[in-house]
Structure formats: C-alpha cells, structure tokens
Coordinates of C-alpha atoms in Angstrom, one line a residue:
X1 CA -1.0 -26.4 12.4
X2 CA -4.1 -28.5 12.6
X3 CA -5.2 -28.5 8.9
X4 CA -4.4 -30.2 5.6
X5 CA -3.1 -28.6 2.4
X6 CA -3.6 -30.1 -1.0
X7 CA -1.8 -29.3 -4.2
X8 CA -3.6 -30.1 -7.5
X9 CA -3.0 -29.1 -11.0
X10 CA -6.0 -28.1 -13.0
X11 CA -6.7 -27.7 -16.7
X12 CA -10.2 -26.6 -17.9
X13 CA -11.6 -27.5 -14.5
X14 CA -10.2 -31.1 -14.4
X15 CA -7.3 -32.4 -12.3
X16 CA -4.2 -33.4 -14.3
X17 CA -1.3 -35.3 -12.7
X18 CA 1.6 -33.3 -11.2
X19 CA 5.1 -34.2 -12.2
X20 CA 6.0 -36.8 -9.5
X21 CA 9.7 -36.6 -10.2
X22 CA 9.7 -32.9 -9.4
X23 CA 7.8 -33.5 -6.2
X24 CA 10.3 -36.1 -5.1
X25 CA 13.2 -33.8 -6.0
X26 CA 11.8 -31.1 -3.8
X27 CA 10.8 -33.3 -0.9
X28 CA 13.5 -36.0 -0.7
X29 CA 16.1 -33.9 1.0
X30 CA 13.6 -33.3 3.9
X31 CA 12.6 -37.0 4.3
X32 CA 14.0 -38.2 7.7
X33 CA 14.4 -41.7 6.3
X34 CA 15.7 -43.4 3.2
X35 CA 13.0 -43.2 0.5
X36 CA 12.8 -46.5 -1.5
X37 CA 13.6 -46.2 -5.2
X38 CA 10.4 -45.5 -7.1
X39 CA 8.4 -44.7 -4.0
X40 CA 7.0 -41.2 -3.2
X41 CA 8.1 -39.3 -0.1
X42 CA 5.7 -40.1 2.7
X43 CA 7.0 -37.9 5.5
X44 CA 9.0 -34.7 5.7
X45 CA 10.7 -32.7 8.5
X46 CA 12.2 -29.3 8.1
X47 CA 15.1 -27.5 9.9
X48 CA 12.7 -25.8 12.4
X49 CA 11.3 -29.2 13.5
X50 CA 8.1 -28.9 11.5
X51 CA 6.7 -32.2 10.2
X52 CA 4.0 -33.4 7.9
X53 CA 2.7 -36.6 6.4
X54 CA 2.7 -36.5 2.7
X55 CA 0.3 -38.3 0.3
X56 CA 0.8 -38.4 -3.5
X57 CA -2.4 -39.3 -5.4
X58 CA -3.1 -37.2 -8.5
X59 CA -1.9 -34.3 -6.4
X60 CA 0.1 -33.9 -3.2
X61 CA -1.4 -33.6 0.3
X62 CA 0.4 -32.4 3.4
X63 CA -1.3 -33.4 6.7
X64 CA -1.0 -30.9 9.5
X65 CA 2.0 -29.1 8.1
X66 CA 4.2 -27.1 10.5
X67 CA 5.4 -23.6 9.7
X68 CA 8.6 -24.8 8.0
X69 CA 6.8 -27.3 5.8
X70 CA 4.8 -24.4 4.3
X71 CA 8.0 -23.3 2.5
X72 CA 8.2 -26.8 0.9
X73 CA 4.5 -26.6 -0.1
X74 CA 5.2 -23.3 -1.8
X75 CA 8.2 -24.7 -3.6
X76 CA 6.3 -27.7 -4.9
X77 CA 3.5 -25.4 -6.1
X78 CA 6.0 -23.1 -7.9
X79 CA 7.9 -26.0 -9.5
X80 CA 4.8 -28.0 -10.6
X81 CA 2.4 -25.2 -11.4
X82 CA -0.1 -26.7 -9.0
X83 CA -2.8 -24.8 -7.1
X84 CA -2.7 -24.7 -3.3
X85 CA -6.1 -25.8 -1.9
X86 CA -7.2 -25.2 1.6
X87 CA -10.3 -27.3 2.0
X88 CA -13.0 -26.0 4.2
X89 CA -16.3 -24.2 4.1
X90 CA -15.7 -22.4 1.8
X91 CA -12.6 -23.9 0.2
X92 CA -9.8 -21.5 -0.8
X93 CA -7.4 -21.9 -3.7
X94 CA -4.1 -20.1 -4.2
X95 CA -2.9 -19.9 -7.8
X96 CA 0.0 -18.1 -9.5
X97 CA -1.8 -16.2 -12.3
X98 CA -5.2 -15.2 -13.6
X99 CA -4.8 -17.8 -16.3
X100 CA -4.4 -20.5 -13.6
X101 CA -7.5 -19.2 -11.9
X102 CA -9.4 -19.7 -15.1
X103 CA -8.5 -23.4 -15.1
X104 CA -9.9 -24.0 -11.6
X105 CA -13.3 -25.7 -11.2
X106 CA -16.0 -23.1 -11.2
X107 CA -16.8 -23.3 -7.5
X108 CA -13.2 -22.4 -6.7
X109 CA -12.6 -19.5 -9.1
X110 CA -14.5 -16.7 -7.3
X111 CA -12.6 -16.9 -4.0
X112 CA -9.2 -17.9 -5.4
X113 CA -6.2 -15.8 -4.4
X114 CA -3.6 -15.0 -7.0
X115 CA -0.1 -14.9 -5.7
X116 CA 2.7 -14.5 -8.3
X117 CA 5.4 -17.2 -8.2
X118 CA 8.1 -14.9 -6.8
X119 CA 5.8 -14.0 -3.9
X120 CA 4.5 -17.6 -3.2
X121 CA 6.2 -18.5 0.0
X122 CA 5.3 -20.2 3.2
X123 CA 4.5 -16.8 4.8
X124 CA 2.1 -16.1 1.9
X125 CA 0.3 -19.4 2.4
X126 CA 0.1 -18.8 6.2
X127 CA -1.4 -15.4 5.6
X128 CA -4.2 -17.0 3.6
X129 CA -4.6 -19.8 6.1
X130 CA -4.5 -17.6 9.2
X131 CA -4.6 -13.9 8.1
X132 CA -2.8 -11.5 10.4
X133 CA -4.7 -8.4 11.5
X134 CA -3.6 -5.1 10.1
X135 CA -1.1 -3.5 12.6
X136 CA -2.7 -0.9 14.8
X137 CA -1.8 2.6 13.7
X138 CA 0.2 4.4 16.3
X139 CA 0.1 8.2 16.7
X140 CA 3.3 10.2 16.3
X141 CA 5.4 10.6 19.4
X142 CA 5.9 14.0 20.9
X143 CA 9.4 15.5 20.4
X144 CA 12.1 14.8 23.0
X145 CA 15.1 17.1 22.2
X146 CA 17.4 15.3 24.7
X147 CA 16.2 11.8 23.7
X148 CA 15.1 12.1 20.1
X149 CA 14.4 8.4 19.3
X150 CA 13.2 6.6 22.4
X151 CA 11.8 3.8 20.4
X152 CA 15.2 3.0 18.9
X153 CA 16.8 3.1 22.4
X154 CA 14.0 0.8 23.8
X155 CA 12.8 3.5 26.3
X156 CA 9.4 3.6 24.6
X157 CA 7.7 0.6 23.0
X158 CA 4.5 0.1 21.1
X159 CA 1.9 -1.4 23.5
X160 CA -1.8 -1.8 23.9
X161 CA -1.6 -0.7 27.5
X162 CA -3.4 1.8 29.7
X163 CA -1.2 4.6 31.0
X164 CA -1.3 4.8 34.8
X165 CA -1.3 8.6 34.7
X166 CA -3.9 9.6 32.0
X167 CA -5.8 6.4 32.1
X168 CA -5.8 6.0 28.3
X169 CA -4.3 3.5 25.9
X170 CA -2.1 5.8 23.8
X171 CA -0.5 3.0 21.7
X172 CA 2.9 3.6 23.3
X173 CA 4.3 3.1 26.8
X174 CA 7.5 4.1 28.6
X175 CA 9.7 1.2 29.8
X176 CA 12.4 3.2 31.6
X177 CA 12.6 4.0 35.3
X178 CA 10.1 6.3 37.0
X179 CA 11.1 7.9 40.3
X180 CA 8.9 9.6 42.9
X181 CA 7.2 8.7 46.2
X182 CA 3.6 9.1 45.0
X183 CA 3.9 7.4 41.6
X184 CA 1.3 4.6 41.4
X185 CA 2.0 1.1 40.2
X186 CA 1.9 0.8 36.4
X187 CA 3.6 2.4 33.4
X188 CA 3.4 5.9 32.0
X189 CA 2.8 6.9 28.4
X190 CA 5.3 9.1 26.6
X191 CA 2.7 11.9 26.3
X192 CA 2.3 12.2 30.0
X193 CA 6.1 12.5 30.2
X194 CA 6.4 15.1 27.4
X195 CA 3.6 17.3 28.6
X196 CA 4.8 17.2 32.2
X197 CA 1.5 15.6 33.4
X198 CA 3.2 12.8 35.3
X199 CA 5.6 15.3 37.0
X200 CA 2.8 17.7 38.0
X201 CA 0.4 15.0 39.2
X202 CA 2.7 12.7 41.0
X203 CA 6.0 14.5 41.4
X204 CA 7.5 11.9 39.0
X205 CA 10.9 12.3 37.4
X206 CA 12.6 10.1 34.9
X207 CA 16.3 11.0 35.0
X208 CA 18.9 12.2 37.4
X209 CA 20.8 15.2 36.1
X210 CA 24.4 16.5 36.8
X211 CA 24.3 19.2 39.4
X212 CA 26.2 21.6 37.3
X213 CA 26.9 22.3 33.6
X214 CA 23.4 23.1 32.2
X215 CA 20.7 25.7 32.7
X216 CA 17.9 24.9 35.2
X217 CA 15.3 24.8 32.4
X218 CA 17.3 22.2 30.5
X219 CA 17.9 20.2 33.7
X220 CA 14.2 20.3 34.5
X221 CA 13.2 19.2 31.1
X222 CA 15.6 16.2 31.2
X223 CA 14.5 15.3 34.7
X224 CA 10.7 15.6 34.3
X225 CA 9.9 15.5 30.6
X226 CA 12.4 13.2 28.9
X227 CA 12.1 9.4 28.8
X228 CA 14.6 7.7 31.0
X229 CA 16.7 4.6 30.4
X230 CA 18.0 1.9 32.7
X231 CA 21.7 1.9 33.8
X232 CA 23.8 -0.3 36.0
X233 CA 24.6 2.6 38.3
X234 CA 22.8 5.8 39.0
X235 CA 24.6 8.8 37.4
X236 CA 23.4 12.2 36.3
X237 CA 22.6 13.0 32.8
X238 CA 25.8 14.6 31.4
X239 CA 26.2 18.1 30.0
X240 CA 28.4 19.5 27.3
X241 CA 29.0 23.1 26.1
X242 CA 26.6 24.4 28.7
X243 CA 23.6 22.1 27.8
X244 CA 22.4 18.6 28.4
X245 CA 23.7 15.9 26.0
X246 CA 21.5 14.2 23.4
X247 CA 21.1 10.5 24.3
X248 CA 21.6 8.2 21.3
X249 CA 21.5 4.8 23.1
X250 CA 23.4 2.1 24.9
X251 CA 26.4 0.9 22.9
X252 CA 29.0 -1.8 23.1
X253 CA 32.5 -2.0 21.6
X254 CA 31.3 -2.7 18.1
X255 CA 28.8 0.2 18.1
X256 CA 31.4 2.6 19.4
X257 CA 33.9 2.0 16.6
X258 CA 32.3 4.6 14.2
X259 CA 32.6 7.3 16.9
X260 CA 36.4 7.9 17.6
X261 CA 35.5 11.1 19.5
X262 CA 33.4 9.1 21.9
X263 CA 36.1 6.5 22.3
X264 CA 38.6 9.2 23.1
X265 CA 36.2 10.6 25.7
X266 CA 35.7 7.2 27.2
X267 CA 39.5 6.6 27.5
X268 CA 39.7 10.0 29.2
X269 CA 37.1 8.9 31.7
X270 CA 39.1 5.7 32.4
X271 CA 42.2 7.8 33.0
X272 CA 40.3 10.0 35.5
X273 CA 39.4 6.7 37.3
X274 CA 43.1 6.0 37.6
X275 CA 43.2 3.1 35.1
X276 CA 46.3 2.4 33.1
X277 CA 46.3 1.9 29.3
X278 CA 46.1 -1.9 29.4
X279 CA 43.1 -2.0 31.8
X280 CA 41.4 0.7 29.8
X281 CA 41.7 -1.1 26.5
X282 CA 40.4 -4.4 28.1
X283 CA 37.4 -2.4 29.4
X284 CA 36.7 -0.8 26.0
X285 CA 36.9 -4.2 24.2
X286 CA 34.6 -5.8 26.8
X287 CA 31.8 -3.2 26.3
X288 CA 28.4 -4.9 25.5
X289 CA 25.2 -3.0 24.8
X290 CA 23.1 -5.9 26.1
X291 CA 24.9 -6.3 29.4
X292 CA 27.7 -4.9 31.6
X293 CA 30.0 -3.2 31.1
X294 CA 28.0 -0.8 28.9
X295 CA 28.6 2.6 27.4
X296 CA 26.0 5.2 26.7
X297 CA 26.4 7.4 23.7
X298 CA 25.6 11.1 23.7
X299 CA 26.0 14.0 21.3
X300 CA 26.5 17.6 22.2
X301 CA 23.7 19.9 21.1
X302 CA 26.1 22.8 20.5
X303 CA 29.3 21.4 19.0
X304 CA 28.1 18.0 17.8
X305 CA 30.9 16.0 19.4
X306 CA 30.0 12.5 20.6
X307 CA 30.9 11.5 24.2
X308 CA 30.0 8.7 26.5
X309 CA 29.1 7.6 30.0
X310 CA 30.0 4.1 31.0
X311 CA 29.1 1.9 33.9
X312 CA 29.1 -1.7 35.1
X313 CA 27.5 -3.9 37.7

C-alpha cells in the first residue's frame, strides 16, 4: 500500500509520548534482524510477506505498510492507546472511544472515526484507508424444485454479467453446461432457465434425463428449466419413486459419511458394475468433490432417501 500510517497519543490536543517498551514488545517478533539493545525496531515483516519501515519519534510511523502490517499497527494502537492517523487532505484519525476523540487536536475531531478496541483490526484500518463499496443487492432466485440451492452447488454464481438470452444483468449467472445447436455464445441467467425462456428461444436444455422412471413433465422441467452441473461423464438425471431426484451437490468421501443410505446405494452401483468389495471400498475412499472420482448426492422427493450417481474421468 503506497501510504504512511502514524500512531500518536494525544491529551488535550497535545502529543504525549507512547510507551516505547510496549511498541518494541509488539514489533520485535516481526523484525527480520537482530534489534540492538536499547534501539527501536526499524523494519518489520509479517507472515504474508508484508513489510514496512518503522520510525519511532514521539509516535510511531509505518511507511507503506502491507496488508499484514496493518494488524501490527492495530495491536500497537490498542496496547498504547494511540490514535491511528492517515495523513492526507483531509487527514483522518481512528480512535478507540469518544473520550479519545475529545483529546485530538480540533482539526482532527470532526472527521475522526471511533472504532472500539475489540474491533480495531487491520481489516478495520483498511476499510478506512480504502473503503470497500457496499455489496450489490442480489434479487431472490426463482425456485428450482429439483436443484434447490444452485448457489451452494456452484451452478449459479453472483455476477455482474449480461445474460445472453434476455440481455439483462440480473445479478446472477448460470455456470453449468448449456446444450442446443442454436444457443449463442455467452452465459444464461437463472431466470431465463426457470421461466423456460432459453428453452423456448434457442431450444436450449441444461440436463440429460433418464429415459424412464419419471413423468414427462418432470423430465421436461429438469431438462429445460433446472440449472445443470458439470460431470465427468454424461449421464441422465436419476429418478426415484417415480420422480426426478433432488440434486444436493457434488460430494467426496468425507461429505458422504453423514449419508449411510447414499453410501449403501453407491456400493450397490459398484456391485452392478461388477466390482468386488475391495475395489469398491478403494473407490469410495478415493472420492473427491473437487476432482475425479466424484459422487453426486440426490434426495428422493417422495421417500426422502439419499442416493448417488458417481463417475470418473
């Protein structure tokens, strides 16, 4: 960060010395050299590689502190009771109480920011130095009965991006696969999926569906109006109890442990593939939600049982 931060302690508008022994106690573990006895710390480096030159003269100055050094600045301020000054036009002061603000020079009081000691961290200082904009409000997503939380599964993400179908920035975008010969380049918003707009306009579809096991209406809704998700191999959306399953997300061995019914189902699939017990258990133990082999967790809409599909590269 290309700026300097200064810590000064004020009483009745005047600078009073900070406790140099406390400053040294905080900073010495971060000095990348042996600090001579009786000398102040002149340079610090934190675990993230951030560095800053340090000058002790009535107060403490940090020249161009990196992100990690801001945590040290906050600790020195908390331990010494000093105000954090960001000199500029206008100058800004961070103090820890209304009483501390009253001790500032008059020209610093009006714009001073009060941050209680427990909340005075490097992040808090960075917010004052470089305020982050308020996050953009995102509209509520439409319901997807067969894929109820596409944000959690990664199939829909917050994005400031124009939908290739409706031409609007809806605040969300679909990241899964889109199939169809006439689909234009670009990504589709979840609203154009839910309302069937992309399917009607381009013949787009987002999931393959098992040829049997569910009503045509359910199959059409999963195929044309449900966010898709990437798999290693193409397989149809599974059915259970005469309806499509509810997709809960990709899972690995660790994520599957709380679902013994899904594990039993997966072992049954392995048996159908002709695998023996040892090979099956090795496969189950190797499952990884971030890479192959991967399992995909579903829940039956009728009986509530959990079951899986699995594939690998």
